[in-house]
PDB file of C-alpha atoms in Angstrom:
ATOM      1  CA  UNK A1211       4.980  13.714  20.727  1.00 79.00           C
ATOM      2  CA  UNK A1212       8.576  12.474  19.966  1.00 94.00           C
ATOM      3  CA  UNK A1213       8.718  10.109  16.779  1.00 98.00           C
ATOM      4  CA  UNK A1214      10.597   7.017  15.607  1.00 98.00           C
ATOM      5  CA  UNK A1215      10.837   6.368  12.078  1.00 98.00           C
ATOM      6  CA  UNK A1216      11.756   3.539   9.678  1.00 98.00           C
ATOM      7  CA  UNK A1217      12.822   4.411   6.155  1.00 98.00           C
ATOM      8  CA  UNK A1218      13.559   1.781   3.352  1.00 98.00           C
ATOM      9  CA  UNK A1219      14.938   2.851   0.424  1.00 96.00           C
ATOM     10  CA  UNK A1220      17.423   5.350   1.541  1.00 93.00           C
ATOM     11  CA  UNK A1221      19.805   5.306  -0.900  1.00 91.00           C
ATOM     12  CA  UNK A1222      17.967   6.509  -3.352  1.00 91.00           C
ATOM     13  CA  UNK A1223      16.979   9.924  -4.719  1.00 93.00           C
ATOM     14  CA  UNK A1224      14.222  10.891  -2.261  1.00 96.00           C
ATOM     15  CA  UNK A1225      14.944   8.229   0.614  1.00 96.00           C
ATOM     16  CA  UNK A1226      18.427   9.909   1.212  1.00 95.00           C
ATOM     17  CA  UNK A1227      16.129  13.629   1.037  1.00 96.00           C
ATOM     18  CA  UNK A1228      13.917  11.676   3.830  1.00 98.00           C
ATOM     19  CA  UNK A1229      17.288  11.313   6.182  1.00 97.00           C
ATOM     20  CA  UNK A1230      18.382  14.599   5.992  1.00 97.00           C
ATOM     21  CA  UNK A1231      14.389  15.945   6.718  1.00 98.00           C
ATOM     22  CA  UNK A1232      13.583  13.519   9.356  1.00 98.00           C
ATOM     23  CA  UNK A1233      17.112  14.228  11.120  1.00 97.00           C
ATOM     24  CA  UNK A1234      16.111  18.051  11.076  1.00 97.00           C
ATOM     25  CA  UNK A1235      12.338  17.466  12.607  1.00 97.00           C
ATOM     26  CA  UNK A1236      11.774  17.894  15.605  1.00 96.00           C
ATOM     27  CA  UNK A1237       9.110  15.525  16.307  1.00 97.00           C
ATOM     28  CA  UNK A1238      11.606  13.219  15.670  1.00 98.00           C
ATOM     29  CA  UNK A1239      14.596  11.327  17.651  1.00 98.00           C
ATOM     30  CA  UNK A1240      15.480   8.632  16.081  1.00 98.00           C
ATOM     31  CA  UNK A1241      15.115   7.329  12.632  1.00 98.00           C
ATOM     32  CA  UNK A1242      16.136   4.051  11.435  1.00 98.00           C
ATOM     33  CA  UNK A1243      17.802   3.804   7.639  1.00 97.00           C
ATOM     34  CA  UNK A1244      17.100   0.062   6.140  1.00 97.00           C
ATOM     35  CA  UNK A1245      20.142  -0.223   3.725  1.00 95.00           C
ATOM     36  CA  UNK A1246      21.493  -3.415   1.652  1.00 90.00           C
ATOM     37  CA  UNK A1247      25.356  -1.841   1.860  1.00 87.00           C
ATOM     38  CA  UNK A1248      26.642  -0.036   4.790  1.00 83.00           C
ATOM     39  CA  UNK A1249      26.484   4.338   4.167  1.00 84.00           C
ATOM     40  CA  UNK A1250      28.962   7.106   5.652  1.00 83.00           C
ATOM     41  CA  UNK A1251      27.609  10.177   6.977  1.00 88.00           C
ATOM     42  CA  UNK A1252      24.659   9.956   7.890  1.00 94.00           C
ATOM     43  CA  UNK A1253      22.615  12.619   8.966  1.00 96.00           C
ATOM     44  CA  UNK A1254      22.200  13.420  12.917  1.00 94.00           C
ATOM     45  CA  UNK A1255      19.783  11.152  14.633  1.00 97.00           C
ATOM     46  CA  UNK A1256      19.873   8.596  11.612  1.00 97.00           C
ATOM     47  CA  UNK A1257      21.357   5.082  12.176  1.00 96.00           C
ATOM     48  CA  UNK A1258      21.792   2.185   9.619  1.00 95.00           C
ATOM     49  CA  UNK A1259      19.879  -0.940   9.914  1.00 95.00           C
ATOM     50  CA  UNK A1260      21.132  -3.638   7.436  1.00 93.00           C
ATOM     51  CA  UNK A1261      17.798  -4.805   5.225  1.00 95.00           C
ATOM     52  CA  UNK A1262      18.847  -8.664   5.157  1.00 95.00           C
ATOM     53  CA  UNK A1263      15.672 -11.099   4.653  1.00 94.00           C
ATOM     54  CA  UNK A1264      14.518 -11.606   7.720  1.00 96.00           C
ATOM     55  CA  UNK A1265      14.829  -7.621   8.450  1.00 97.00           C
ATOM     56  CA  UNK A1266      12.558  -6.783  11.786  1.00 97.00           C
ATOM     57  CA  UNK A1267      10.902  -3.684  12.537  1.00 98.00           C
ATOM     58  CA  UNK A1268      11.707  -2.916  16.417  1.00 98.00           C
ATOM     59  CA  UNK A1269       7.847  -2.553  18.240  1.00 97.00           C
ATOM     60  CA  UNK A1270       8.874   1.600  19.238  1.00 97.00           C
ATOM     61  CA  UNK A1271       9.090   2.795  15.624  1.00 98.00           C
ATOM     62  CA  UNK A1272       5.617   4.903  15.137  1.00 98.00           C
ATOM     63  CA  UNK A1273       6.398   5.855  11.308  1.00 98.00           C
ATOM     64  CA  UNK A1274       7.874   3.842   8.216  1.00 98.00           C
ATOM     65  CA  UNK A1275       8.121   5.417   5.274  1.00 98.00           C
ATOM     66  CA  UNK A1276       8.928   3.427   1.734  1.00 98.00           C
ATOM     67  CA  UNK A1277      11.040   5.114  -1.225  1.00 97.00           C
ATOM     68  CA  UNK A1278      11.774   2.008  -2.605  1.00 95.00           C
ATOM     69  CA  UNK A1279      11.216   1.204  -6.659  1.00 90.00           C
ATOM     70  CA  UNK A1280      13.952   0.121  -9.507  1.00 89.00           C
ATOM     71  CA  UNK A1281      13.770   0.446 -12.975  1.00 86.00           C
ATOM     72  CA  UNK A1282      12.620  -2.464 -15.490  1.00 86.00           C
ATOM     73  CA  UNK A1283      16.405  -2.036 -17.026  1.00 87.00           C
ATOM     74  CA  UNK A1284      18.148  -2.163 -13.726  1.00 89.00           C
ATOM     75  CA  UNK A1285      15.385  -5.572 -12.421  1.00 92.00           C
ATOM     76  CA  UNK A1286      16.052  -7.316 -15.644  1.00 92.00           C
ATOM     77  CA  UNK A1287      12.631  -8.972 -15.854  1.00 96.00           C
ATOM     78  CA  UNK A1288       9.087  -8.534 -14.461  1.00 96.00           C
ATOM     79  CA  UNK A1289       9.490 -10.749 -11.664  1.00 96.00           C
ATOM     80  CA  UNK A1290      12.898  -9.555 -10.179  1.00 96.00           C
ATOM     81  CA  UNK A1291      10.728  -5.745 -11.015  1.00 96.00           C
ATOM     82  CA  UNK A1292       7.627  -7.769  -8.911  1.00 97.00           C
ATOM     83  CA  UNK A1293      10.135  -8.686  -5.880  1.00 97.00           C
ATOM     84  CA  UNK A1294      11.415  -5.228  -5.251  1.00 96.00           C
ATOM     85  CA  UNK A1295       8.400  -2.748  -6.563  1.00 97.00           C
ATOM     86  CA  UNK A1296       5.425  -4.984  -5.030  1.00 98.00           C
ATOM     87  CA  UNK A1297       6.702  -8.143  -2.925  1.00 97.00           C
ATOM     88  CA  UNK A1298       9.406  -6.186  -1.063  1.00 97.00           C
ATOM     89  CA  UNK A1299       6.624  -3.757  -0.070  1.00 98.00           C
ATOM     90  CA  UNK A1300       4.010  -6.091   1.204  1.00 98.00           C
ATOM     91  CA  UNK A1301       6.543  -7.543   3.109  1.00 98.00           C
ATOM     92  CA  UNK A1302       7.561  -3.934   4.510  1.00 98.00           C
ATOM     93  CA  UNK A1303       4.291  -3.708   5.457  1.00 98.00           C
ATOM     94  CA  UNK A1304       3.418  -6.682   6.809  1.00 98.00           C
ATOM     95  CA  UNK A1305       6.238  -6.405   9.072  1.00 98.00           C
ATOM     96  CA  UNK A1306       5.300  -3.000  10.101  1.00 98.00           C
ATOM     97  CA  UNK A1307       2.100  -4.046  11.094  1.00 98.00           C
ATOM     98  CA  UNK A1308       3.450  -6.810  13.212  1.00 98.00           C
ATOM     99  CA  UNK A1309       5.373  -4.388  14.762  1.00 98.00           C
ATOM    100  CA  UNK A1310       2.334  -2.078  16.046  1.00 98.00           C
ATOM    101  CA  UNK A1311       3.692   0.795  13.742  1.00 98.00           C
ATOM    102  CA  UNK A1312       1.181   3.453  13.506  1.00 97.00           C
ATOM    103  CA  UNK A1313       1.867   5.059   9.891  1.00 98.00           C
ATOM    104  CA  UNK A1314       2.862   3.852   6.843  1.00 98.00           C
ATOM    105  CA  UNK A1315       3.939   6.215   4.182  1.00 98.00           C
ATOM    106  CA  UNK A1316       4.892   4.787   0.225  1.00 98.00           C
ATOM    107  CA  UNK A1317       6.089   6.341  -2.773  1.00 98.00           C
ATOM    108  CA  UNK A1318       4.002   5.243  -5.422  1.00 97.00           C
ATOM    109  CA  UNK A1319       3.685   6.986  -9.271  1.00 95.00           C
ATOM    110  CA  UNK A1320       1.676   9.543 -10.961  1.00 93.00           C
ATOM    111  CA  UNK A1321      -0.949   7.333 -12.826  1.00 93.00           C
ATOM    112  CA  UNK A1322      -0.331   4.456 -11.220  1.00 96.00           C
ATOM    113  CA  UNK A1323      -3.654   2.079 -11.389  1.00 97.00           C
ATOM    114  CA  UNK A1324      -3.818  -1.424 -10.615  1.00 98.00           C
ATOM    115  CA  UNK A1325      -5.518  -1.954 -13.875  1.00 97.00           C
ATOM    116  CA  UNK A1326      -3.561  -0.524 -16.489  1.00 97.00           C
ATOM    117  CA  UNK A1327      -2.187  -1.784 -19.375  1.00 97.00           C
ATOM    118  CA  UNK A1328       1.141  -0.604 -18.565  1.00 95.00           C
ATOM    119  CA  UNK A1329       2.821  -3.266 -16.371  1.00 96.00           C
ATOM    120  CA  UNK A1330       4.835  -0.564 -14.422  1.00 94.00           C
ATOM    121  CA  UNK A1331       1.686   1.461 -13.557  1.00 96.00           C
ATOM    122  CA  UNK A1332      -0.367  -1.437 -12.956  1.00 97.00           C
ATOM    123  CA  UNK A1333       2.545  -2.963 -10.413  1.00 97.00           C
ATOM    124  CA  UNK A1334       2.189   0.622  -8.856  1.00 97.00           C
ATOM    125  CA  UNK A1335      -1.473   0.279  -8.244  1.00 98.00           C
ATOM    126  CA  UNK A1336      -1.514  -3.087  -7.648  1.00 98.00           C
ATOM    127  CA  UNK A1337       1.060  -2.365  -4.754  1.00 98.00           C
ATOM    128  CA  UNK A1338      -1.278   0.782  -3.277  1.00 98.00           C
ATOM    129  CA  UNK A1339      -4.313  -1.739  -3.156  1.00 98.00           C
ATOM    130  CA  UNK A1340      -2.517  -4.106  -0.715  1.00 98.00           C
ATOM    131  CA  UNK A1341      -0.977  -1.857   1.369  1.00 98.00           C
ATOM    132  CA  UNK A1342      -4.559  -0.158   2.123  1.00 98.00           C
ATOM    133  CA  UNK A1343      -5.722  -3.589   3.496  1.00 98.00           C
ATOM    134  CA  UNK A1344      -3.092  -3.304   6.412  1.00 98.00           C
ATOM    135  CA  UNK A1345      -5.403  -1.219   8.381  1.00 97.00           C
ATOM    136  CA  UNK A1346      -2.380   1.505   9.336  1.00 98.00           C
ATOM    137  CA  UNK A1347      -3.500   4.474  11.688  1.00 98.00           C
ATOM    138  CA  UNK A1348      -2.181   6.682   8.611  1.00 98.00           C
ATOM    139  CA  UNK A1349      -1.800   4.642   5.230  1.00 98.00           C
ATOM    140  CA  UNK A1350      -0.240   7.696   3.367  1.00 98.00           C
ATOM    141  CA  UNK A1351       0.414   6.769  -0.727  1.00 98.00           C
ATOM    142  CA  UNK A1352       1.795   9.658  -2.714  1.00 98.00           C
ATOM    143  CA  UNK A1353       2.442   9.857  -6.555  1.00 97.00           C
ATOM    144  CA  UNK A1354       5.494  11.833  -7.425  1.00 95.00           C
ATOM    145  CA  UNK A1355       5.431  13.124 -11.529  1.00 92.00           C
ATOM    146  CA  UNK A1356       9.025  13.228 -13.077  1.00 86.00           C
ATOM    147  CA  UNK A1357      11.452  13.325 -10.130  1.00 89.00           C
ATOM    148  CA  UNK A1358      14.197  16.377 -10.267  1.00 88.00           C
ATOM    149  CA  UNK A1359      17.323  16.011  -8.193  1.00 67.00           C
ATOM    150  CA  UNK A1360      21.043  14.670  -8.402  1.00 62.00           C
ATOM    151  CA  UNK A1361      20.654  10.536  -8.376  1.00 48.00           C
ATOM    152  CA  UNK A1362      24.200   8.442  -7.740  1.00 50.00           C
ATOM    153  CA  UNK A1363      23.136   6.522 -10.913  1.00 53.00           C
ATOM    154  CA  UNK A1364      22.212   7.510 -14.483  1.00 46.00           C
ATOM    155  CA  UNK A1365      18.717   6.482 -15.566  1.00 50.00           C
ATOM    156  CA  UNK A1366      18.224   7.846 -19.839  1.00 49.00           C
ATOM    157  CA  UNK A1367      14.722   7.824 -19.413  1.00 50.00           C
ATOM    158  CA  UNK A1368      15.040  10.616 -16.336  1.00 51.00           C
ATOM    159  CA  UNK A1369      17.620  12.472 -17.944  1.00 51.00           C
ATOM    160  CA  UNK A1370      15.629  12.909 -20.669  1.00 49.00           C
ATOM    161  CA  UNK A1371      12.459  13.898 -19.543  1.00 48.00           C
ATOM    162  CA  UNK A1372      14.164  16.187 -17.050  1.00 50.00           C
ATOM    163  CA  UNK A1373      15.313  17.899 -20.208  1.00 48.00           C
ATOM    164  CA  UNK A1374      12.138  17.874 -22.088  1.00 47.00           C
ATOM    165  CA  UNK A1375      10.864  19.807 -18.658  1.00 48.00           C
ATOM    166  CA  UNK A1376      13.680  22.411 -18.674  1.00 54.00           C
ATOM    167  CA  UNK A1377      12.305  23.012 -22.324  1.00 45.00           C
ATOM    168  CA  UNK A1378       8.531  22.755 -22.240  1.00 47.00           C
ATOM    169  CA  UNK A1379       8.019  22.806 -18.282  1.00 49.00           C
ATOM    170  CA  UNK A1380       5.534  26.253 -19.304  1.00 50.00           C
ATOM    171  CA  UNK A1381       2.713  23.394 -20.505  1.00 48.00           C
ATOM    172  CA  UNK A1382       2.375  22.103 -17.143  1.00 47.00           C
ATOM    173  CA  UNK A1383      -0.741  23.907 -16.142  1.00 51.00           C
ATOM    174  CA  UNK A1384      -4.436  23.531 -15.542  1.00 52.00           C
ATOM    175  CA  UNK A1385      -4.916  19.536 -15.506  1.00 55.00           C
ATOM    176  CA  UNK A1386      -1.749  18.819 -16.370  1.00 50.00           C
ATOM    177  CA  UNK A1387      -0.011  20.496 -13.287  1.00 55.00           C
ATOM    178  CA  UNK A1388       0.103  17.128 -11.799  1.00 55.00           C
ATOM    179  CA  UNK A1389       2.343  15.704 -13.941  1.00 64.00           C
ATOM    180  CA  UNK A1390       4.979  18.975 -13.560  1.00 77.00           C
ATOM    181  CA  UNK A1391       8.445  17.666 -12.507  1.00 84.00           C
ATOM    182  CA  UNK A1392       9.000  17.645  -8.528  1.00 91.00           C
ATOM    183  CA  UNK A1393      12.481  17.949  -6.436  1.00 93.00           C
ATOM    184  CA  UNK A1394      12.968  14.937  -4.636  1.00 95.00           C
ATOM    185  CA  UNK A1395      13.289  16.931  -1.197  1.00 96.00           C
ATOM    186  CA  UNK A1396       9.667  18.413  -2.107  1.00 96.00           C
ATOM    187  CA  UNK A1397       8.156  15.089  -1.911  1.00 97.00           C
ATOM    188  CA  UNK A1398      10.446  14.065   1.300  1.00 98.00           C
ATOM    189  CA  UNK A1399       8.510  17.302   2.957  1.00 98.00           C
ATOM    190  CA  UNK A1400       5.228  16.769   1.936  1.00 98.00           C
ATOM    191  CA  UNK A1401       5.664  12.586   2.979  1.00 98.00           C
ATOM    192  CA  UNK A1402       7.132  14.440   6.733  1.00 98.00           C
ATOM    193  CA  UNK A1403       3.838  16.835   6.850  1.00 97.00           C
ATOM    194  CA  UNK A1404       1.353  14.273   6.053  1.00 97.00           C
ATOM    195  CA  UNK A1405       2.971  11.732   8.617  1.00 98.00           C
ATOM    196  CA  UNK A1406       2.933  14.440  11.227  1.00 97.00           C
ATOM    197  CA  UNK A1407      -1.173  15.860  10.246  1.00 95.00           C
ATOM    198  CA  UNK A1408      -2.713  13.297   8.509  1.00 96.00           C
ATOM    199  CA  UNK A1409      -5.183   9.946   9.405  1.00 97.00           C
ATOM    200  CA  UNK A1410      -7.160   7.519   6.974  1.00 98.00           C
ATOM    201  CA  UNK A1411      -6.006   6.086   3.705  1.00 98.00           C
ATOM    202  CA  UNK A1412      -4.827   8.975   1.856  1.00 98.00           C
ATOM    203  CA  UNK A1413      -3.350   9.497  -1.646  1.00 98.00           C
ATOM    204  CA  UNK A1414      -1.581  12.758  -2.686  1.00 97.00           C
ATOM    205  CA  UNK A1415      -0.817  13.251  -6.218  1.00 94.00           C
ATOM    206  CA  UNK A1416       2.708  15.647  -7.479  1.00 91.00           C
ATOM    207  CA  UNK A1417       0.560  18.818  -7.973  1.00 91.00           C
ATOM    208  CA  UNK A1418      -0.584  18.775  -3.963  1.00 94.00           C
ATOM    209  CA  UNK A1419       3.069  17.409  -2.600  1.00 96.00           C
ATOM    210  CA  UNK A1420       4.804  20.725  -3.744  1.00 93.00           C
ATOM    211  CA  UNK A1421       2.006  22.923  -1.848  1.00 94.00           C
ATOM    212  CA  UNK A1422       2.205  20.561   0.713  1.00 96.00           C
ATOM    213  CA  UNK A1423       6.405  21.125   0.787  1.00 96.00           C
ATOM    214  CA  UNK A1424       5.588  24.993   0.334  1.00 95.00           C
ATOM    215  CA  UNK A1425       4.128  25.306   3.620  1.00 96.00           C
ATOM    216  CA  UNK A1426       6.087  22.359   5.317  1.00 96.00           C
ATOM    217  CA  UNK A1427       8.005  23.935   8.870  1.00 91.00           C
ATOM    218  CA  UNK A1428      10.360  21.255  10.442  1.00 90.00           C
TER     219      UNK A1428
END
């Protein structure tokens, strides 16, 4: 069955993975990139959609998938975090559902849990708990550990626990395999595969994307 698809959050480091392994499936023919600035080069099959406000979701797109998610240093404060990490979503979704779209696929975070002490986890699970009430054909959430990959911007935090990785990455076994860093283009698979096999409300934590990417066949 040929495939639309919807991706917000593009620009960043596993949305612009998402292009380039939609544009190469063949289930797909079309895939829509929601962008605030206008992008060069896109991929084959990809076209930009400027995200404005009152964005729309046109009624043939089967499959949105959501990379979006800043950092508390580049929001400012927990509300302009709130608007992007948690309102922005909703909204995605809402919109999607309005739209008839079959799947919705999010990137969420290891540990997230919407009643943690940690504000960013607990915005992460508070954000998985709404989209679940949408009633989506597939409601797919996955949890990415440290992300590995080139970004355009420079986040410390990343840089340094990509490092302490490199150094210590041999820990990362037993229960703590799910926290084991994970290329951004792994988790852009394993979103593809579970759009393309999967039904229900469904979350997929780091360990499982990267056997899920391991076997993934565009």
């Amino acid at each position: 069955m040929e495939r639309v698809a919807a991706v917000f959050g593009s620009t960043g480091l596993i949305g612009n993975q998402l292009l380039q392994v939609l544009s190469e499936n063949k289930n797909y023919i079309r895939v829509l990139a929601y962008m605030r600035k206008p992008a060069n080069n896109l991929p084959v099959k990809v076209s930009a959609t400027e995200l404005t406000d009152n964005f729309t979701i046109p009624a043939d797109v089967d499959d949105v998938y959501v990379c979006i998610g800043t950092t508390m240093k580049k929001a400012g404060s927990k509300e302009a975090f709130l608007k992007v990490d948690f309102e922005l979503v909703q909204t995605i979704a809402q919109r999607a559902k309005e739209a008839g779209v079959k799947r919705f696929l999010v990137v969420s975070s290891i540990g997230a849990n919407a009643e943690s002490s940690n504000f960013y986890l607990r915005t992460k699970g508070q954000m998985e708990e709404v989209v679940k009430q949408f009633g989506f054909t597939l409601c797919g959430i996955v949890r990415p550990s440290l992300l590995l990959g080139k970004r355009s911007e420079f986040r410390f935090g990343e840089k340094l626990g990509v490092f302490f990785y490199k150094v210590f990455g041999f820990i990362f076994v037993g229960p703590l395999r799910k926290y084991k860093g994970i290329y951004a283009v792994d988790v852009a698979k394993s979103m593809v595969m579970l759009a393309l096999s999967s039904s229900g409300t469904i979350t997929v934590e780091s360990n499982v994307l990267k056997q899920m990417a391991d076997v993934y066949k565009s």
